[in-house]
PDB file of C-alpha atoms and ligand atoms in Angstrom:
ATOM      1  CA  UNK A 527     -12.465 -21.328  32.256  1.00  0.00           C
ATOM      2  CA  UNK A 528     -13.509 -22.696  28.522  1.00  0.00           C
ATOM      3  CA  UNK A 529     -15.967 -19.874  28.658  1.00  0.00           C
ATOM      4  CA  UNK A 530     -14.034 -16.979  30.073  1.00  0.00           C
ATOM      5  CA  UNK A 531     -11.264 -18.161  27.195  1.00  0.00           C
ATOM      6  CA  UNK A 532     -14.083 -17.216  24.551  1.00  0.00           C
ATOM      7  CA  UNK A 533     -15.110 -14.052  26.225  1.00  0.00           C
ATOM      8  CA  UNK A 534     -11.189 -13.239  25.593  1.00  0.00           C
ATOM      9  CA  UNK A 535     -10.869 -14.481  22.192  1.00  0.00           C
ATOM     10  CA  UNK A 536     -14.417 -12.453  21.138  1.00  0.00           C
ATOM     11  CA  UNK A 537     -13.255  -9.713  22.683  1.00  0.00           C
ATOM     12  CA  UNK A 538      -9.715  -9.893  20.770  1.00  0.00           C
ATOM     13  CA  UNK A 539     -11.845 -10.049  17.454  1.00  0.00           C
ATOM     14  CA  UNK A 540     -14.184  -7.228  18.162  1.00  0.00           C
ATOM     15  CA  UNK A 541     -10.988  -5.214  18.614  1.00  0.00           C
ATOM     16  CA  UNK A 542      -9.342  -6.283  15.505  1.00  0.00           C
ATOM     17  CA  UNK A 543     -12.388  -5.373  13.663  1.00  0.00           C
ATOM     18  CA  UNK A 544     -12.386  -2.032  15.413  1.00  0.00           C
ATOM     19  CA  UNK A 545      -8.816  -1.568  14.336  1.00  0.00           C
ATOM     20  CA  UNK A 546      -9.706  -2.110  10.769  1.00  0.00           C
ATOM     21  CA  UNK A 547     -12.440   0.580  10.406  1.00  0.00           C
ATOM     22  CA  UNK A 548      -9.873   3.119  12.448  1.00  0.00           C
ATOM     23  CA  UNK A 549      -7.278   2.397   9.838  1.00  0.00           C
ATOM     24  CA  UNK A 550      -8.581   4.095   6.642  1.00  0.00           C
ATOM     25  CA  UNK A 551      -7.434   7.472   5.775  1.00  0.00           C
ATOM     26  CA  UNK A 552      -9.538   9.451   3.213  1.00  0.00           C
ATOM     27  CA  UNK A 553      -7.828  10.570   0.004  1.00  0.00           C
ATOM     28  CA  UNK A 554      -4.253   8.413   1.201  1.00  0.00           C
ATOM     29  CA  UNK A 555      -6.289   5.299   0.471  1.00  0.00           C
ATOM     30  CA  UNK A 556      -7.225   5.502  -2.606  1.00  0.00           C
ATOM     31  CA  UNK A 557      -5.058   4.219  -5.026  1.00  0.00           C
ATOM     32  CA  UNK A 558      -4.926   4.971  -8.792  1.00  0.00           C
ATOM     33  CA  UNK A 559      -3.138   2.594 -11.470  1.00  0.00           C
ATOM     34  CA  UNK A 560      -2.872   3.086 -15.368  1.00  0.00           C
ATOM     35  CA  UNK A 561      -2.156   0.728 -18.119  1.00  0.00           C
ATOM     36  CA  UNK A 562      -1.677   1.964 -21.735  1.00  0.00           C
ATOM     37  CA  UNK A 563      -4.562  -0.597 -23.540  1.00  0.00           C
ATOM     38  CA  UNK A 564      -2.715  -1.169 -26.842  1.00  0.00           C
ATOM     39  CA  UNK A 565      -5.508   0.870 -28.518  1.00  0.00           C
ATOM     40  CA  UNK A 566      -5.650   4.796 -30.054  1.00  0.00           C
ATOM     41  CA  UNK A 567      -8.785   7.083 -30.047  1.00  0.00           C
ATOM     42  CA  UNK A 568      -8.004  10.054 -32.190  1.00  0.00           C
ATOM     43  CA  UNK A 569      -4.943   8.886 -33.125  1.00  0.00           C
ATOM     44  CA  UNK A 570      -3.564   8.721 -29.219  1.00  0.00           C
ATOM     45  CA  UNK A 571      -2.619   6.284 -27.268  1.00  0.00           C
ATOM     46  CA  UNK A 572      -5.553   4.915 -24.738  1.00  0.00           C
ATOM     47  CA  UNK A 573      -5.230   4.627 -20.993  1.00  0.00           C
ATOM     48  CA  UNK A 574      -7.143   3.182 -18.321  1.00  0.00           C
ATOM     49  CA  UNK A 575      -7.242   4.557 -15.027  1.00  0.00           C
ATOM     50  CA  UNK A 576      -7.952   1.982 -11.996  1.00  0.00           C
ATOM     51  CA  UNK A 577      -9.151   3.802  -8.937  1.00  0.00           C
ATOM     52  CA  UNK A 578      -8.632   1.256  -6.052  1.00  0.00           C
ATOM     53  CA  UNK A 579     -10.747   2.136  -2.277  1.00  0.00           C
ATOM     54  CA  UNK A 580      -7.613   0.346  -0.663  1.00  0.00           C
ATOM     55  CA  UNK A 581      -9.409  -0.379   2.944  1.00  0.00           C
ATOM     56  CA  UNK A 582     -12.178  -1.776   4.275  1.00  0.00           C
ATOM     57  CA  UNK A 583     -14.961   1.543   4.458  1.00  0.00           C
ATOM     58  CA  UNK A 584     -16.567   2.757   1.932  1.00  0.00           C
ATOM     59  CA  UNK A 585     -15.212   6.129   0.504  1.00  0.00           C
ATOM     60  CA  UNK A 586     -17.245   9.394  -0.684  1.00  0.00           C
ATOM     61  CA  UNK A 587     -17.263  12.401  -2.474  1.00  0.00           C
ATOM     62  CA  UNK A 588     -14.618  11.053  -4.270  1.00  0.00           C
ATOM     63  CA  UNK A 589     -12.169  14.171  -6.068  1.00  0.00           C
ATOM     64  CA  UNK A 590      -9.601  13.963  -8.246  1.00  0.00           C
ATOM     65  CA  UNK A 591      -7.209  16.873  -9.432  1.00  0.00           C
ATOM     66  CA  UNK A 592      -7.884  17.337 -13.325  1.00  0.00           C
ATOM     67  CA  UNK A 593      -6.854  20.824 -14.093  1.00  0.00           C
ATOM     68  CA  UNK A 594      -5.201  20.658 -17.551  1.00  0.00           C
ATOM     69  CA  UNK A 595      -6.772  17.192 -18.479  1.00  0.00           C
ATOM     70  CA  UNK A 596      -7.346  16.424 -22.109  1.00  0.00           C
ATOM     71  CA  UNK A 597      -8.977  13.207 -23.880  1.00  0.00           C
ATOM     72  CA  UNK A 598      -9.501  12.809 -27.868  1.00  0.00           C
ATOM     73  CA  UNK A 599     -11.827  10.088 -26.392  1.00  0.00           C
ATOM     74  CA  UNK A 600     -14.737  11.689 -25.636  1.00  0.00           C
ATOM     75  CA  UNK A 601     -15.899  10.804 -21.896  1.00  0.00           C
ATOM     76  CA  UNK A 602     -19.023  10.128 -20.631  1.00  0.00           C
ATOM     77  CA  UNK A 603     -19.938  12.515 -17.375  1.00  0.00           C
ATOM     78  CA  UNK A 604     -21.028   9.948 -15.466  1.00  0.00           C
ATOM     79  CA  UNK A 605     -17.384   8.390 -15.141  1.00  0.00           C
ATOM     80  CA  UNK A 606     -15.487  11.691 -15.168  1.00  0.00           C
ATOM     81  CA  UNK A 607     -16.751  15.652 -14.503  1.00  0.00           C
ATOM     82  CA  UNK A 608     -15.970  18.694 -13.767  1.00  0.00           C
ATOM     83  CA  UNK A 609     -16.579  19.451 -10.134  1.00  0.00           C
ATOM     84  CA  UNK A 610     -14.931  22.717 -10.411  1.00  0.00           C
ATOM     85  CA  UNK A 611     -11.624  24.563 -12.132  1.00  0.00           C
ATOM     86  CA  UNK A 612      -8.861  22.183 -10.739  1.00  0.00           C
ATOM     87  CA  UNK A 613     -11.118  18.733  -9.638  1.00  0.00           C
ATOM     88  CA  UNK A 614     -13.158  15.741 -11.128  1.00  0.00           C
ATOM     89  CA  UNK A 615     -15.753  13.841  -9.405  1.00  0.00           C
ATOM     90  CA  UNK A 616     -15.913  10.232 -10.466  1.00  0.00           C
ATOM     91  CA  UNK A 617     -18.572   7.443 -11.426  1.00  0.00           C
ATOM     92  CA  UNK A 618     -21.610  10.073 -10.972  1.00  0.00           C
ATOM     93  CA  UNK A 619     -20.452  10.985  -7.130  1.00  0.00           C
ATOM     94  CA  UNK A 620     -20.722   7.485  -5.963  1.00  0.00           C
ATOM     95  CA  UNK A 621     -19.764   5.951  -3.051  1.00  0.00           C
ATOM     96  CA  UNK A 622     -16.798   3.315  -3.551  1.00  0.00           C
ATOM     97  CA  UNK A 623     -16.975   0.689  -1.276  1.00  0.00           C
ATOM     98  CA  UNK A 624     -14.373  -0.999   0.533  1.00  0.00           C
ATOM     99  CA  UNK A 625     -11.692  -2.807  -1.813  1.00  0.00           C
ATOM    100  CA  UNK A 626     -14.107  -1.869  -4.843  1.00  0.00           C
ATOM    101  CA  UNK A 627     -12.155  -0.912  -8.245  1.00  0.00           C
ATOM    102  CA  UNK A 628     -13.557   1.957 -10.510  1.00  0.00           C
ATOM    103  CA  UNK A 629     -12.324   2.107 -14.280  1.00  0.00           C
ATOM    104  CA  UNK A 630     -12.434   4.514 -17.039  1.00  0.00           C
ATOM    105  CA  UNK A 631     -10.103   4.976 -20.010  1.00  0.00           C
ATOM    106  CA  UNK A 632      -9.030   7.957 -21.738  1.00  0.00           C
ATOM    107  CA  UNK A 633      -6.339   8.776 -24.676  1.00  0.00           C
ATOM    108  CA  UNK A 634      -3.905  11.561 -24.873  1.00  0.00           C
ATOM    109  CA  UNK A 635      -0.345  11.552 -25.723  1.00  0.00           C
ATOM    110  CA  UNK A 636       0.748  11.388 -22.043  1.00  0.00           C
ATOM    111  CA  UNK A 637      -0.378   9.957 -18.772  1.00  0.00           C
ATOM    112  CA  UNK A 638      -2.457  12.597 -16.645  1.00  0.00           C
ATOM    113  CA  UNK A 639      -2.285  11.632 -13.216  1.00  0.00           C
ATOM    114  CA  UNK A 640      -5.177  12.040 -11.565  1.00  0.00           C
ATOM    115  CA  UNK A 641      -4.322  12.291  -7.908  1.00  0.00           C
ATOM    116  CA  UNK A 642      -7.152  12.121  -5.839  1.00  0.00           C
ATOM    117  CA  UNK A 643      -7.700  15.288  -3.461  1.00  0.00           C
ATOM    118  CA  UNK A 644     -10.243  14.668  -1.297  1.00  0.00           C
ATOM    119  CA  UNK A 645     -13.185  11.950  -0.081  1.00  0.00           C
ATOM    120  CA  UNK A 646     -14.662  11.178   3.071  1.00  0.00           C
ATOM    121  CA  UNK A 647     -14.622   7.568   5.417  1.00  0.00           C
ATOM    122  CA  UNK A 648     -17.654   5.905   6.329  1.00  0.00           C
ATOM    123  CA  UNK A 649     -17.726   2.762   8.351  1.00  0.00           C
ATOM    124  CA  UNK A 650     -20.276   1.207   9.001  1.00  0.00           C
TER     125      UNK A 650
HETATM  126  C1  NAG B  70     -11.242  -2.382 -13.165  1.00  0.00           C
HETATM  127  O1  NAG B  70     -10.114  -2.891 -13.822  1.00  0.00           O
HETATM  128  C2  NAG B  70      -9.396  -3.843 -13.063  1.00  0.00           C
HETATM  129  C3  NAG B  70      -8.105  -4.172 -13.798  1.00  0.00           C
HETATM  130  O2  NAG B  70      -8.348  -4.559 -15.115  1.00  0.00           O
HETATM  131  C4  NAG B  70     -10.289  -5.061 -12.835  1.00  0.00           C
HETATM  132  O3  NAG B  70      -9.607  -6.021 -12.059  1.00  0.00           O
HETATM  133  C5  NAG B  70     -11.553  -4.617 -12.097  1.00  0.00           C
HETATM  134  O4  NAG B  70     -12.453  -5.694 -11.970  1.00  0.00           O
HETATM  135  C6  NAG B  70     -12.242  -3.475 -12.825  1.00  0.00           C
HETATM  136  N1  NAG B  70     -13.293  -2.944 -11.985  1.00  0.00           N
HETATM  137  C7  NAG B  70     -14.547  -2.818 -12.387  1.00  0.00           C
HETATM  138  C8  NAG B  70     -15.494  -2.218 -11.411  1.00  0.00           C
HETATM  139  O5  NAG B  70     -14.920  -3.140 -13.510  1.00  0.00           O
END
C-alpha cells in the first residue's frame, strides 16, 4: 500500500512539473520594468529597462519593438540592436533562461516602451 501511495505521489509530481513547462507563453511572459536611475547622460534623464523571462523555460530570439527609439547614451550592440526597421534583439541574441533578469539603461526625455514582439519556448 506504502508503495503504491509513492507511485501516486511521484506520479502527482511528474505532472506538476509537466504543467509548469506547458505553462509558458512566448512573448506574454516576458516582462519589462523601468526605473528612472536618478542620473542624466546628455543632459536626459537615465532609465533602466529590466527584462524579466517570467516562467520556468528558457526564452529565445528574444524581439523587442524599437521603431522610433532614441538614447543620448550611446548603447553598446551587444545589449540592444537593430534586428530590422521596427525590432531590437537583446543581450547579443541570447537565450534568457527561466526567471533570469536582463538590464540595460538608456536616457531620453521619455520612457520608450519596449514591448517585446516575439521569442520562442524551450523546455528542457
Ligand atoms: C537587473 O536589475 C534587477 C533590478 O535592479 C536586478 O535585481 C537583477 O539582478 C539585474 N539582473 C542582472 C542580470 O544583472
Amino acid at each position: 500500500m506504502a508503495t503504491f501511495l509513492n507511485f501516486l505521489s511521484a506520479i502527482f509530481f511528474l505532472s506538476l512539473i509537466g504543467q509548469g513547462n506547458g505553462q509558458c507563453y512566448p512573448v506574454t511572459d516576458l516582462k519589462v520594468f523601468q526605473t528612472q536611475t536618478g542620473d542624466q547622460v546628455g543632459n536626459k534623464p537615465q532609465w533602466k529597462v529590466t527584462i524579466l523571462n517570467d516562467c520556468i523555460c528558457t526564452q529565445m530570439s528574444i524581439k523587442l519593438a524599437c521603431n522610433g527609439f532614441h538614447s543620448t547614451e550611446e548603447i553598446d550592440p551587444s545589449m540592444l540592436a537593430k534586428a530590422d526597421d521596427t525590432a531590437c534583439h537583446i543581450n547579443n541574441e541570447q537565450p534568457l533562461h527561466g526567471h533570469h533578469t536582463f538590464n540595460f539603461t538608456y536616457a531620453w526625455d521619455a520612457i520608450y516602451p519596449f514591448n517585446p514582439i516575439y521569442s520562442e519556448i524551450a523546455c528542457s
